[in-house]
Amino acid sequence: MYTLEIIPGLYQITVRYTNMFLITERSLTLIDAGFRGSMPYVFETIHKLGREPAEIGLVILTHNHLDHTGGLDELRTLASPRVAAHRADVHIPEDTIPYPGGNYIGKLLKTPVFSRLRRHLVLDGDSIDIKLEGGETFDILGGLQIVPVPGHTPGSISLYFPVHKILVVGDALAKRRNVVFMPRKTVSTDLKEAANSLRKIAGMEVKILLFGHGRPITVDPQGSLKRLAEKLGVVQKE
Ligand SMILES: [Zn+2]
């Protein structure tokens, strides 16, 4: 577990190799909620900053995977935030789930024996207050834009802060050391779509790249994005 100050007012909080991001303005905003069991550390961090968990007014989820949504119930014990996620990750048909092989597993989970498991794997749509389409802006850190980046899940989003040129990419991309990779096939629903999303991301001006897992890339993130995009042939080599 560790906390990094990315810029004043923006913190990366990492628990069990999964990142959450805390924005401390008049109200607190949390990006992703980590695994179940992550919140005690998040609360401790908030207290260390002289704030209260009850000040969390908004949670934005990058996607509907249990390592990013699992802490929501614990969070609600101390705060009553509005929760935002992309529509495509919220309105999931009863017979599928946003994981590879989702149709098969989804059908299995519909059977009475497994139906209780479903609520651990998939967020209940009723618990989401703001269903995003993409393109929305929030008045957070000088402006926050919601960028749809489907592929890892149908409703994956990245969060872009144009004033600071910071991109929270979520799990739309992965990293090892300082190199950017495509998300792993075994946990992504559509890699072709993910490659289209990479094209979009590679065209953005980014100075700090933040991931769902791993430390930030602060040295030439745009170069890393471009190299991956060129390697996959989604952008032309210059
Ligand atoms: Zn994921």
Short mmCIF file of C-alpha atoms and ligand atoms in Angstrom, two decimals:
data_model
loop_
_atom_site.label_atom_id
_atom_site.label_comp_id
_atom_site.label_asym_id
_atom_site.label_seq_id
_atom_site.Cartn_x
_atom_site.Cartn_y
_atom_site.Cartn_z
CA MET A 1 0.00 0.00 0.00
CA TYR A 2 1.31 3.42 -0.86
CA THR A 3 0.16 6.92 -1.75
CA LEU A 4 1.78 9.16 -4.37
CA GLU A 5 1.13 12.84 -4.81
CA ILE A 6 0.88 13.25 -8.59
CA ILE A 7 0.29 17.02 -8.54
CA PRO A 8 -1.07 19.13 -5.67
CA GLY A 9 -4.59 17.89 -5.03
CA LEU A 10 -4.28 14.62 -6.98
CA TYR A 11 -3.12 11.45 -5.26
CA GLN A 12 -2.62 7.88 -6.43
CA ILE A 13 -3.62 5.44 -3.70
CA THR A 14 -2.49 1.89 -4.35
CA VAL A 15 -3.79 -1.16 -2.50
CA ARG A 16 -3.09 -4.73 -3.61
CA TYR A 17 -1.44 -3.50 -6.80
CA THR A 18 -4.65 -1.67 -7.81
CA ASN A 19 -4.82 2.09 -8.10
CA MET A 20 -7.40 4.57 -6.99
CA PHE A 21 -7.08 8.33 -7.42
CA LEU A 22 -8.17 10.90 -4.91
CA ILE A 23 -8.81 14.52 -5.83
CA THR A 24 -8.93 16.92 -2.91
CA GLU A 25 -10.83 20.05 -3.74
CA ARG A 26 -13.73 21.60 -1.82
CA SER A 27 -15.35 18.20 -2.20
CA LEU A 28 -13.40 14.96 -2.56
CA THR A 29 -13.57 12.87 -5.73
CA LEU A 30 -12.43 9.27 -5.95
CA ILE A 31 -11.59 7.55 -9.22
CA ASP A 32 -12.21 3.81 -8.79
CA ALA A 33 -12.89 1.99 -5.54
CA GLY A 34 -10.35 -0.85 -5.56
CA PHE A 35 -10.85 -4.39 -4.30
CA ARG A 36 -13.13 -5.11 -1.40
CA GLY A 37 -11.02 -4.36 1.69
CA SER A 38 -9.27 -1.32 0.16
CA MET A 39 -11.26 1.40 1.89
CA PRO A 40 -9.64 1.36 5.34
CA TYR A 41 -6.38 2.47 3.71
CA VAL A 42 -8.19 5.08 1.59
CA PHE A 43 -9.92 6.44 4.71
CA GLU A 44 -6.58 6.54 6.55
CA THR A 45 -5.03 8.49 3.68
CA ILE A 46 -7.94 10.94 3.67
CA HIS A 47 -7.56 11.46 7.42
CA LYS A 48 -3.81 12.06 7.02
CA LEU A 49 -4.66 14.82 4.56
CA GLY A 50 -6.84 16.41 7.23
CA ARG A 51 -10.10 15.56 5.48
CA GLU A 52 -13.03 13.23 6.16
CA PRO A 53 -14.30 10.29 4.08
CA ALA A 54 -17.79 11.80 4.34
CA GLU A 55 -16.51 14.60 2.08
CA ILE A 56 -16.33 12.22 -0.90
CA GLY A 57 -19.06 13.58 -3.15
CA LEU A 58 -18.35 11.70 -6.35
CA VAL A 59 -16.86 8.37 -7.39
CA ILE A 60 -16.07 7.80 -11.06
CA LEU A 61 -15.45 4.19 -12.07
CA THR A 62 -13.12 3.52 -15.00
CA HIS A 63 -14.85 0.19 -15.61
CA ASN A 64 -16.93 -2.53 -14.06
CA HIS A 65 -14.32 -5.02 -12.84
CA LEU A 66 -14.30 -6.17 -9.24
CA ASP A 67 -10.78 -4.88 -8.54
CA HIS A 68 -12.04 -1.36 -9.34
CA THR A 69 -15.53 -1.48 -7.85
CA GLY A 70 -15.19 -3.85 -4.88
CA GLY A 71 -14.70 -1.14 -2.25
CA LEU A 72 -17.95 0.72 -3.01
CA ASP A 73 -20.02 -0.92 -0.27
CA GLU A 74 -17.38 -0.13 2.37
CA LEU A 75 -17.16 3.41 1.08
CA ARG A 76 -20.89 3.83 1.54
CA THR A 77 -20.55 3.07 5.26
CA LEU A 78 -18.89 6.48 5.74
CA ALA A 79 -19.90 8.52 2.69
CA SER A 80 -22.85 8.98 0.35
CA PRO A 81 -21.19 9.86 -2.95
CA ARG A 82 -22.84 9.93 -6.32
CA VAL A 83 -21.34 7.14 -8.43
CA ALA A 84 -20.65 7.50 -12.15
CA ALA A 85 -19.82 4.78 -14.68
CA HIS A 86 -20.23 4.34 -18.42
CA ARG A 87 -23.64 3.18 -19.49
CA ALA A 88 -22.22 0.22 -21.46
CA ASP A 89 -20.70 -1.21 -18.27
CA VAL A 90 -23.85 -0.65 -16.25
CA HIS A 91 -26.69 -1.86 -18.41
CA ILE A 92 -25.37 -5.35 -18.81
CA PRO A 93 -27.87 -7.89 -20.06
CA GLU A 94 -28.77 -10.48 -17.42
CA ASP A 95 -27.15 -13.29 -19.36
CA THR A 96 -23.67 -11.86 -19.74
CA ILE A 97 -20.91 -10.19 -17.67
CA PRO A 98 -18.11 -7.79 -18.76
CA TYR A 99 -15.39 -10.44 -18.78
CA PRO A 100 -14.11 -12.61 -21.65
CA GLY A 101 -16.39 -15.59 -22.10
CA GLY A 102 -19.06 -13.41 -20.51
CA ASN A 103 -21.89 -14.99 -22.44
CA TYR A 104 -21.09 -18.45 -21.16
CA ILE A 105 -20.39 -17.37 -17.59
CA GLY A 106 -23.36 -15.00 -17.67
CA LYS A 107 -25.71 -17.84 -18.51
CA LEU A 108 -24.20 -19.98 -15.79
CA LEU A 109 -24.66 -17.19 -13.24
CA LYS A 110 -28.32 -16.96 -14.15
CA THR A 111 -28.86 -20.42 -12.72
CA PRO A 112 -30.12 -20.25 -9.13
CA VAL A 113 -27.04 -21.92 -7.60
CA PHE A 114 -24.70 -19.22 -8.91
CA SER A 115 -26.98 -16.19 -9.04
CA ARG A 116 -25.59 -14.72 -5.80
CA LEU A 117 -22.10 -14.81 -7.27
CA ARG A 118 -23.19 -12.40 -9.97
CA ARG A 119 -23.45 -9.49 -7.60
CA HIS A 120 -19.80 -9.93 -6.61
CA LEU A 121 -18.70 -9.85 -10.24
CA VAL A 122 -20.97 -7.19 -11.71
CA LEU A 123 -22.10 -3.86 -10.32
CA ASP A 124 -25.79 -3.49 -9.89
CA GLY A 125 -27.01 -0.83 -12.35
CA ASP A 126 -29.32 0.63 -9.70
CA SER A 127 -26.29 1.59 -7.60
CA ILE A 128 -24.97 3.89 -10.36
CA ASP A 129 -26.31 7.46 -10.17
CA ILE A 130 -24.67 8.90 -13.29
CA LYS A 131 -24.65 6.78 -16.42
CA LEU A 132 -21.99 8.26 -18.67
CA GLU A 133 -22.08 8.32 -22.46
CA GLY A 134 -18.59 9.75 -22.99
CA GLY A 135 -17.74 13.38 -23.74
CA GLU A 136 -19.08 14.64 -20.39
CA THR A 137 -17.04 17.21 -18.52
CA PHE A 138 -16.79 17.75 -14.77
CA ASP A 139 -15.55 20.84 -12.99
CA ILE A 140 -12.69 18.97 -11.31
CA LEU A 141 -8.98 20.00 -11.33
CA GLY A 142 -9.63 22.70 -13.90
CA GLY A 143 -11.81 20.44 -16.06
CA LEU A 144 -12.15 16.70 -16.47
CA GLN A 145 -13.25 15.01 -19.69
CA ILE A 146 -14.70 11.53 -19.95
CA VAL A 147 -13.12 9.66 -22.87
CA PRO A 148 -14.72 6.35 -23.85
CA VAL A 149 -12.03 3.71 -24.51
CA PRO A 150 -13.94 0.45 -25.00
CA GLY A 151 -12.16 -2.88 -25.43
CA HIS A 152 -11.00 -3.99 -21.99
CA THR A 153 -14.71 -3.80 -21.14
CA PRO A 154 -17.47 -2.33 -23.34
CA GLY A 155 -17.82 0.68 -21.03
CA SER A 156 -14.18 1.38 -20.15
CA ILE A 157 -13.41 5.08 -19.83
CA SER A 158 -10.30 7.20 -19.46
CA LEU A 159 -10.32 10.50 -17.58
CA TYR A 160 -8.47 13.43 -19.13
CA PHE A 161 -7.43 16.61 -17.35
CA PRO A 162 -6.53 18.91 -20.28
CA VAL A 163 -5.16 21.74 -18.13
CA HIS A 164 -2.56 19.39 -16.61
CA LYS A 165 -2.28 17.00 -19.60
CA ILE A 166 -2.90 14.12 -17.24
CA LEU A 167 -4.67 10.98 -18.44
CA VAL A 168 -6.05 8.33 -16.10
CA VAL A 169 -6.19 5.52 -18.59
CA GLY A 170 -7.75 2.88 -16.33
CA ASP A 171 -7.21 -0.67 -17.60
CA ALA A 172 -7.60 0.37 -21.25
CA LEU A 173 -3.81 -0.02 -21.35
CA ALA A 174 -1.35 -1.85 -19.14
CA LYS A 175 2.27 -1.16 -18.27
CA ARG A 176 5.35 -3.10 -17.30
CA ARG A 177 8.43 -1.13 -16.27
CA ASN A 178 8.05 2.03 -18.33
CA VAL A 179 6.54 0.36 -21.38
CA VAL A 180 2.86 0.53 -22.34
CA PHE A 181 1.09 -2.65 -23.41
CA MET A 182 -2.35 -3.62 -24.56
CA PRO A 183 -4.59 -4.96 -21.80
CA ARG A 184 -4.33 -8.72 -21.33
CA LYS A 185 -6.52 -10.78 -23.62
CA THR A 186 -7.61 -13.09 -20.80
CA VAL A 187 -9.31 -10.21 -18.97
CA SER A 188 -10.49 -8.08 -21.92
CA THR A 189 -13.69 -8.46 -23.90
CA ASP A 190 -12.55 -7.08 -27.30
CA LEU A 191 -8.90 -6.40 -28.16
CA LYS A 192 -9.73 -5.07 -31.64
CA GLU A 193 -11.85 -2.40 -30.03
CA ALA A 194 -9.07 -1.81 -27.49
CA ALA A 195 -6.68 -1.12 -30.40
CA ASN A 196 -9.11 1.49 -31.76
CA SER A 197 -9.16 3.06 -28.33
CA LEU A 198 -5.35 3.11 -28.30
CA ARG A 199 -5.44 5.10 -31.55
CA LYS A 200 -7.62 7.66 -29.81
CA ILE A 201 -5.38 7.79 -26.72
CA ALA A 202 -2.19 8.04 -28.80
CA GLY A 203 -3.58 11.18 -30.43
CA MET A 204 -3.96 13.01 -27.12
CA GLU A 205 -1.45 15.36 -25.52
CA VAL A 206 -0.34 13.56 -22.35
CA LYS A 207 2.42 14.51 -19.91
CA ILE A 208 1.47 12.16 -17.07
CA LEU A 209 -0.08 8.78 -17.74
CA LEU A 210 -1.82 7.03 -14.84
CA PHE A 211 -2.87 3.38 -14.91
CA GLY A 212 -5.27 1.05 -13.14
CA HIS A 213 -2.24 -0.98 -12.07
CA GLY A 214 1.36 0.16 -11.65
CA ARG A 215 3.13 3.46 -11.19
CA PRO A 216 2.66 6.53 -13.37
CA ILE A 217 4.64 7.18 -16.54
CA THR A 218 5.94 10.74 -16.31
CA VAL A 219 8.81 10.59 -18.79
CA ASP A 220 7.63 10.83 -22.39
CA PRO A 221 4.33 8.93 -22.01
CA GLN A 222 3.32 10.14 -25.44
CA GLY A 223 6.36 8.44 -26.96
CA SER A 224 5.42 5.15 -25.24
CA LEU A 225 1.86 5.43 -26.54
CA LYS A 226 3.04 6.22 -30.04
CA ARG A 227 5.47 3.30 -30.13
CA LEU A 228 2.74 0.85 -29.13
CA ALA A 229 0.28 2.34 -31.61
CA GLU A 230 2.85 2.09 -34.41
CA LYS A 231 3.77 -1.46 -33.46
CA LEU A 232 0.11 -2.48 -33.70
CA GLY A 233 -0.30 -0.54 -36.93
CA VAL A 234 -3.13 1.63 -35.58
CA VAL A 235 -1.21 4.79 -36.48
CA GLN A 236 1.17 5.39 -39.40
CA LYS A 237 4.90 5.46 -38.68
CA GLU A 238 6.34 8.91 -39.28
ZN ZN B 1 -10.11 -4.47 -15.45
#
